[in-house]
Amino acid sequence: MRIDVITIFPGYLAPLREALLGRAIGAGLVDLAVHDLRSWTRDVHQAVDDSPYGGGPGMVMRPQVWGEALDAVLALDERPARIVVPTPAGRPFTQATAQAWTGEERLVFACGRYEGIDQRVVDDARRRDLPVDEVSIGDYVLVGGEVAVLVMVEAVVRLLPGVLGNPASAQQDSFSDGLLEGPAYTRPEVWRGLAVPEVLRSGNHAKIARWRRDRALERTAQRRPDLLAALPEDALDDADRAF
Ligand code: ADE
């Protein structure tokens, strides 16, 4: 997969080259390019924003600069790209979104700052039949899209084949079966007087699986009843319901 990020703060994306993502890049599983939006400005001040039509606070990012930047970055590679615009006004980014994007050959992230990017940038791309997703990583407002890109790229890249040492860990993730994951334990057996639940040391795999499923159901009911309510009819069997 190729990932491009366009931003006025390229340094913000440096963590993408660390740890798991850094290794994925090193192993050639991901090509990453970060581009400075200001290199497509044409005025001496390298201005990327202007005041909003209709008045109001804040500044809006100019369409000319974004249009040229996107055209140039898209032309760097022949693979078809999905353009992603992080914005608090977007559709929610979820595990399902991350999973769906693993099927893309190329993702191009356009990081807005200020009050956002002139809407015609997205409208123009869609008019040219380029897929564009405006997405939010949660119901809070960040200063810009950069941190949201760190979040989304990490969520997607860890799902790519060969990135996680043990692919089963992605299959057991919270959300992959619609439930939160239950608690986990490692050695020692007793720590500060707290013992690891007996069943996990029993060696009885069926009982362990049942216990883990029950803890996941319990935790989801307590913390995210909305997730339980959203499960499809057949997601819970009789043993789950008995819990
Ligand atoms: N930019 C600012 N806030 C954001 C959010 N919650 N999600 C995605 N992009 C953003």
CSV table of C-alpha atoms and ligand atoms in Angstrom, one decimal:
chain,number,residue,atom,x,y,z
A,1,MET,CA,0.0,0.0,0.0
A,2,ARG,CA,1.2,3.5,-0.8
A,3,ILE,CA,0.3,6.3,1.7
A,4,ASP,CA,0.7,10.0,1.0
A,5,VAL,CA,0.1,12.7,3.6
A,6,ILE,CA,-0.3,16.4,2.6
A,7,THR,CA,0.1,18.8,5.6
A,8,ILE,CA,1.5,22.1,6.6
A,9,PHE,CA,3.3,20.4,9.5
A,10,PRO,CA,5.3,17.5,8.0
A,11,GLY,CA,7.1,17.0,11.3
A,12,TYR,CA,3.9,16.0,13.0
A,13,LEU,CA,3.9,12.8,10.9
A,14,ALA,CA,7.4,11.7,12.1
A,15,PRO,CA,6.0,9.1,14.5
A,16,LEU,CA,4.7,7.1,11.4
A,17,ARG,CA,8.3,6.0,10.9
A,18,GLU,CA,8.6,4.6,14.5
A,19,ALA,CA,8.0,1.1,15.8
A,20,LEU,CA,5.4,-1.1,14.0
A,21,LEU,CA,4.8,1.3,11.2
A,22,GLY,CA,8.5,2.0,10.7
A,23,ARG,CA,9.1,-1.7,10.4
A,24,ALA,CA,6.3,-2.1,7.9
A,25,ILE,CA,7.9,0.7,5.8
A,26,GLY,CA,11.3,-0.9,6.2
A,27,ALA,CA,9.9,-4.2,5.1
A,28,GLY,CA,8.4,-2.6,1.9
A,29,LEU,CA,4.8,-3.4,3.0
A,30,VAL,CA,4.0,0.3,3.0
A,31,ASP,CA,5.4,3.2,1.0
A,32,LEU,CA,5.0,6.5,2.9
A,33,ALA,CA,5.5,10.0,1.5
A,34,VAL,CA,4.8,13.2,3.5
A,35,HIS,CA,4.4,16.4,1.5
A,36,ASP,CA,4.5,20.0,2.7
A,37,LEU,CA,1.4,21.8,1.4
A,38,ARG,CA,3.3,25.1,1.3
A,39,SER,CA,5.4,23.9,-1.5
A,40,TRP,CA,2.4,24.5,-3.7
A,41,THR,CA,1.9,28.1,-2.7
A,42,ARG,CA,2.8,30.8,-5.2
A,43,ASP,CA,2.9,33.9,-3.1
A,44,VAL,CA,5.9,35.2,-1.0
A,45,HIS,CA,4.0,34.7,2.2
A,46,GLN,CA,3.2,31.1,1.3
A,47,ALA,CA,-0.3,31.7,2.5
A,48,VAL,CA,-2.5,28.6,2.7
A,49,ASP,CA,-5.6,30.2,4.3
A,50,ASP,CA,-8.0,33.1,3.9
A,51,SER,CA,-11.0,34.5,5.7
A,52,PRO,CA,-14.4,32.7,5.3
A,53,TYR,CA,-17.1,33.8,2.9
A,54,GLY,CA,-20.1,34.7,5.0
A,55,GLY,CA,-18.0,35.9,7.9
A,56,GLY,CA,-17.3,34.2,11.2
A,57,PRO,CA,-14.2,33.3,13.1
A,58,GLY,CA,-11.2,31.4,11.9
A,59,MET,CA,-9.7,30.9,8.5
A,60,VAL,CA,-10.4,28.5,5.6
A,61,MET,CA,-7.7,26.7,3.6
A,62,ARG,CA,-7.5,28.0,0.0
A,63,PRO,CA,-8.8,25.8,-2.8
A,64,GLN,CA,-6.1,26.7,-5.3
A,65,VAL,CA,-3.2,25.4,-3.1
A,66,TRP,CA,-5.1,22.2,-2.2
A,67,GLY,CA,-6.1,21.6,-5.8
A,68,GLU,CA,-2.6,21.8,-7.1
A,69,ALA,CA,-1.2,19.8,-4.2
A,70,LEU,CA,-3.7,17.0,-4.7
A,71,ASP,CA,-3.2,16.9,-8.5
A,72,ALA,CA,0.6,16.8,-8.1
A,73,VAL,CA,0.6,14.1,-5.4
A,74,LEU,CA,-2.0,11.9,-7.2
A,75,ALA,CA,0.3,12.1,-10.3
A,76,LEU,CA,3.2,10.6,-8.4
A,77,ASP,CA,1.9,7.1,-8.8
A,78,GLU,CA,-0.4,5.3,-11.2
A,79,ARG,CA,-2.3,3.3,-8.6
A,80,PRO,CA,-5.8,4.4,-8.0
A,81,ALA,CA,-6.1,6.4,-4.8
A,82,ARG,CA,-8.7,7.0,-2.1
A,83,ILE,CA,-8.5,10.6,-0.8
A,84,VAL,CA,-9.1,10.9,3.0
A,85,VAL,CA,-10.0,14.3,4.6
A,86,PRO,CA,-10.0,14.1,8.4
A,87,THR,CA,-12.6,16.5,9.8
A,88,PRO,CA,-14.7,16.6,12.9
A,89,ALA,CA,-17.6,17.0,10.5
A,90,GLY,CA,-16.9,13.6,8.8
A,91,ARG,CA,-18.5,10.2,9.1
A,92,PRO,CA,-17.1,8.2,12.0
A,93,PHE,CA,-13.8,6.3,11.4
A,94,THR,CA,-14.3,2.8,12.8
A,95,GLN,CA,-12.6,-0.6,12.8
A,96,ALA,CA,-14.8,-1.4,9.8
A,97,THR,CA,-13.4,1.6,8.0
A,98,ALA,CA,-9.8,0.5,8.8
A,99,GLN,CA,-10.6,-3.0,7.5
A,100,ALA,CA,-12.2,-1.7,4.3
A,101,TRP,CA,-9.2,0.6,3.6
A,102,THR,CA,-6.8,-2.4,3.7
A,103,GLY,CA,-8.2,-3.2,0.3
A,104,GLU,CA,-7.0,0.1,-1.2
A,105,GLU,CA,-3.7,0.3,-3.2
A,106,ARG,CA,-3.3,3.9,-2.2
A,107,LEU,CA,-4.5,6.4,0.5
A,108,VAL,CA,-3.9,10.1,0.2
A,109,PHE,CA,-4.6,12.0,3.4
A,110,ALA,CA,-5.3,15.8,3.1
A,111,CYS,CA,-4.8,17.4,6.5
A,112,GLY,CA,-6.8,20.5,7.1
A,113,ARG,CA,-6.1,23.1,9.8
A,114,TYR,CA,-8.1,26.2,10.8
A,115,GLU,CA,-11.8,25.9,10.0
A,116,GLY,CA,-11.1,23.3,7.3
A,117,ILE,CA,-10.5,23.2,3.6
A,118,ASP,CA,-12.7,25.1,1.1
A,119,GLN,CA,-15.4,22.5,0.3
A,120,ARG,CA,-14.9,22.8,-3.4
A,121,VAL,CA,-11.7,20.8,-3.1
A,122,VAL,CA,-13.7,17.8,-2.1
A,123,ASP,CA,-16.5,18.6,-4.6
A,124,ASP,CA,-14.0,18.9,-7.4
A,125,ALA,CA,-12.3,15.6,-6.7
A,126,ARG,CA,-15.7,13.8,-6.5
A,127,ARG,CA,-16.8,15.4,-9.7
A,128,ARG,CA,-13.7,13.8,-11.3
A,129,ASP,CA,-14.9,10.4,-9.8
A,130,LEU,CA,-12.1,10.3,-7.3
A,131,PRO,CA,-13.2,8.5,-4.1
A,132,VAL,CA,-13.1,10.9,-1.2
A,133,ASP,CA,-13.9,10.1,2.4
A,134,GLU,CA,-14.4,12.9,4.9
A,135,VAL,CA,-13.9,11.1,8.3
A,136,SER,CA,-13.9,11.9,12.0
A,137,ILE,CA,-11.9,9.9,14.6
A,138,GLY,CA,-14.3,10.9,17.4
A,139,ASP,CA,-16.6,13.5,18.8
A,140,TYR,CA,-14.0,16.1,19.9
A,141,VAL,CA,-12.2,18.8,18.0
A,142,LEU,CA,-8.5,18.6,17.3
A,143,VAL,CA,-6.4,21.5,16.0
A,144,GLY,CA,-5.9,19.8,12.7
A,145,GLY,CA,-6.1,16.5,10.8
A,146,GLU,CA,-2.5,15.4,11.5
A,147,VAL,CA,-3.1,13.5,14.7
A,148,ALA,CA,-6.2,11.9,13.2
A,149,VAL,CA,-4.0,10.7,10.3
A,150,LEU,CA,-1.6,9.1,12.8
A,151,VAL,CA,-4.5,7.2,14.4
A,152,MET,CA,-6.0,6.1,11.1
A,153,VAL,CA,-2.8,5.0,9.4
A,154,GLU,CA,-1.9,3.0,12.5
A,155,ALA,CA,-5.3,1.3,12.6
A,156,VAL,CA,-5.1,0.4,8.9
A,157,VAL,CA,-1.4,-0.6,8.6
A,158,ARG,CA,-1.5,-3.1,11.5
A,159,LEU,CA,-4.2,-5.0,9.6
A,160,LEU,CA,-2.1,-5.4,6.5
A,161,PRO,CA,-0.8,-9.0,5.9
A,162,GLY,CA,2.7,-9.4,7.3
A,163,VAL,CA,2.7,-6.3,9.6
A,164,LEU,CA,1.7,-8.0,12.9
A,165,GLY,CA,3.9,-10.8,14.1
A,166,ASN,CA,0.9,-12.8,15.1
A,167,PRO,CA,-2.1,-12.2,12.7
A,168,ALA,CA,-4.4,-13.8,15.3
A,169,SER,CA,-4.0,-10.7,17.5
A,170,ALA,CA,-5.8,-8.6,14.9
A,171,GLN,CA,-8.6,-11.2,14.7
A,172,GLN,CA,-9.1,-11.1,18.5
A,173,ASP,CA,-9.2,-7.3,18.6
A,174,SER,CA,-11.8,-5.4,20.5
A,175,PHE,CA,-14.5,-4.6,17.8
A,176,SER,CA,-13.6,-7.4,15.4
A,177,ASP,CA,-16.5,-9.4,16.8
A,178,GLY,CA,-18.5,-6.4,17.8
A,179,LEU,CA,-17.5,-6.7,21.5
A,180,LEU,CA,-14.8,-5.1,23.7
A,181,GLU,CA,-12.0,-7.4,24.6
A,182,GLY,CA,-11.9,-8.7,28.2
A,183,PRO,CA,-9.0,-8.4,30.7
A,184,ALA,CA,-5.6,-10.1,30.1
A,185,TYR,CA,-3.0,-11.4,32.5
A,186,THR,CA,0.6,-12.6,32.5
A,187,ARG,CA,3.0,-13.9,35.1
A,188,PRO,CA,3.4,-13.8,38.1
A,189,GLU,CA,0.4,-15.9,39.3
A,190,VAL,CA,-0.1,-13.6,42.3
A,191,TRP,CA,1.0,-9.9,42.2
A,192,ARG,CA,0.5,-7.6,45.2
A,193,GLY,CA,-1.9,-10.2,46.6
A,194,LEU,CA,-4.0,-10.2,43.4
A,195,ALA,CA,-4.3,-13.7,41.8
A,196,VAL,CA,-4.8,-14.4,38.1
A,197,PRO,CA,-8.3,-15.9,37.6
A,198,GLU,CA,-8.2,-19.7,38.3
A,199,VAL,CA,-9.8,-20.7,35.0
A,200,LEU,CA,-7.0,-19.2,32.9
A,201,ARG,CA,-4.6,-21.5,34.6
A,202,SER,CA,-6.8,-24.6,34.2
A,203,GLY,CA,-5.6,-25.6,30.8
A,204,ASN,CA,-9.3,-26.3,29.8
A,205,HIS,CA,-9.5,-24.5,26.5
A,206,ALA,CA,-13.3,-24.7,26.2
A,207,LYS,CA,-13.8,-23.2,29.7
A,208,ILE,CA,-11.2,-20.5,29.0
A,209,ALA,CA,-13.0,-19.5,25.7
A,210,ARG,CA,-16.3,-19.4,27.6
A,211,TRP,CA,-14.8,-17.3,30.4
A,212,ARG,CA,-13.3,-14.9,27.9
A,213,ARG,CA,-16.5,-14.5,26.0
A,214,ASP,CA,-18.4,-13.8,29.2
A,215,ARG,CA,-15.9,-11.2,30.3
A,216,ALA,CA,-16.2,-9.5,26.9
A,217,LEU,CA,-20.0,-9.5,27.1
A,218,GLU,CA,-19.8,-8.2,30.7
A,219,ARG,CA,-17.4,-5.4,29.8
A,220,THR,CA,-19.3,-4.4,26.7
A,221,ALA,CA,-22.6,-4.3,28.6
A,222,GLN,CA,-21.0,-2.0,31.3
A,223,ARG,CA,-18.9,0.3,29.1
A,224,ARG,CA,-20.5,0.2,25.6
A,225,PRO,CA,-24.1,-0.8,25.8
A,226,ASP,CA,-24.5,0.8,22.4
A,227,LEU,CA,-22.2,-1.9,20.9
A,228,LEU,CA,-24.3,-4.7,22.4
A,229,ALA,CA,-27.5,-3.1,21.1
A,230,ALA,CA,-26.0,-2.9,17.6
A,231,LEU,CA,-25.0,-6.6,17.3
A,232,PRO,CA,-26.8,-8.5,14.5
A,233,GLU,CA,-29.5,-11.0,15.6
A,234,ASP,CA,-27.2,-14.1,15.2
A,235,ALA,CA,-24.2,-12.6,16.9
A,236,LEU,CA,-25.2,-14.0,20.3
A,237,ASP,CA,-25.9,-17.7,20.9
A,238,ASP,CA,-27.8,-19.3,23.7
A,239,ALA,CA,-24.7,-19.6,25.9
A,240,ASP,CA,-24.1,-15.9,25.4
A,241,ARG,CA,-27.7,-15.1,26.3
A,242,ALA,CA,-27.5,-17.2,29.4
A,243,PHE,CA,-24.7,-15.1,30.7
B,1,ADE,N1,-9.7,17.4,12.7
B,1,ADE,C1,-10.1,18.1,13.8
B,1,ADE,N2,-10.8,17.3,14.7
B,1,ADE,C2,-10.9,16.1,14.1
B,1,ADE,C3,-11.5,14.8,14.4
B,1,ADE,N3,-12.2,14.7,15.6
B,1,ADE,N4,-11.4,13.8,13.6
B,1,ADE,C4,-10.7,14.0,12.4
B,1,ADE,N5,-10.1,15.1,12.0
B,1,ADE,C5,-10.2,16.2,12.8
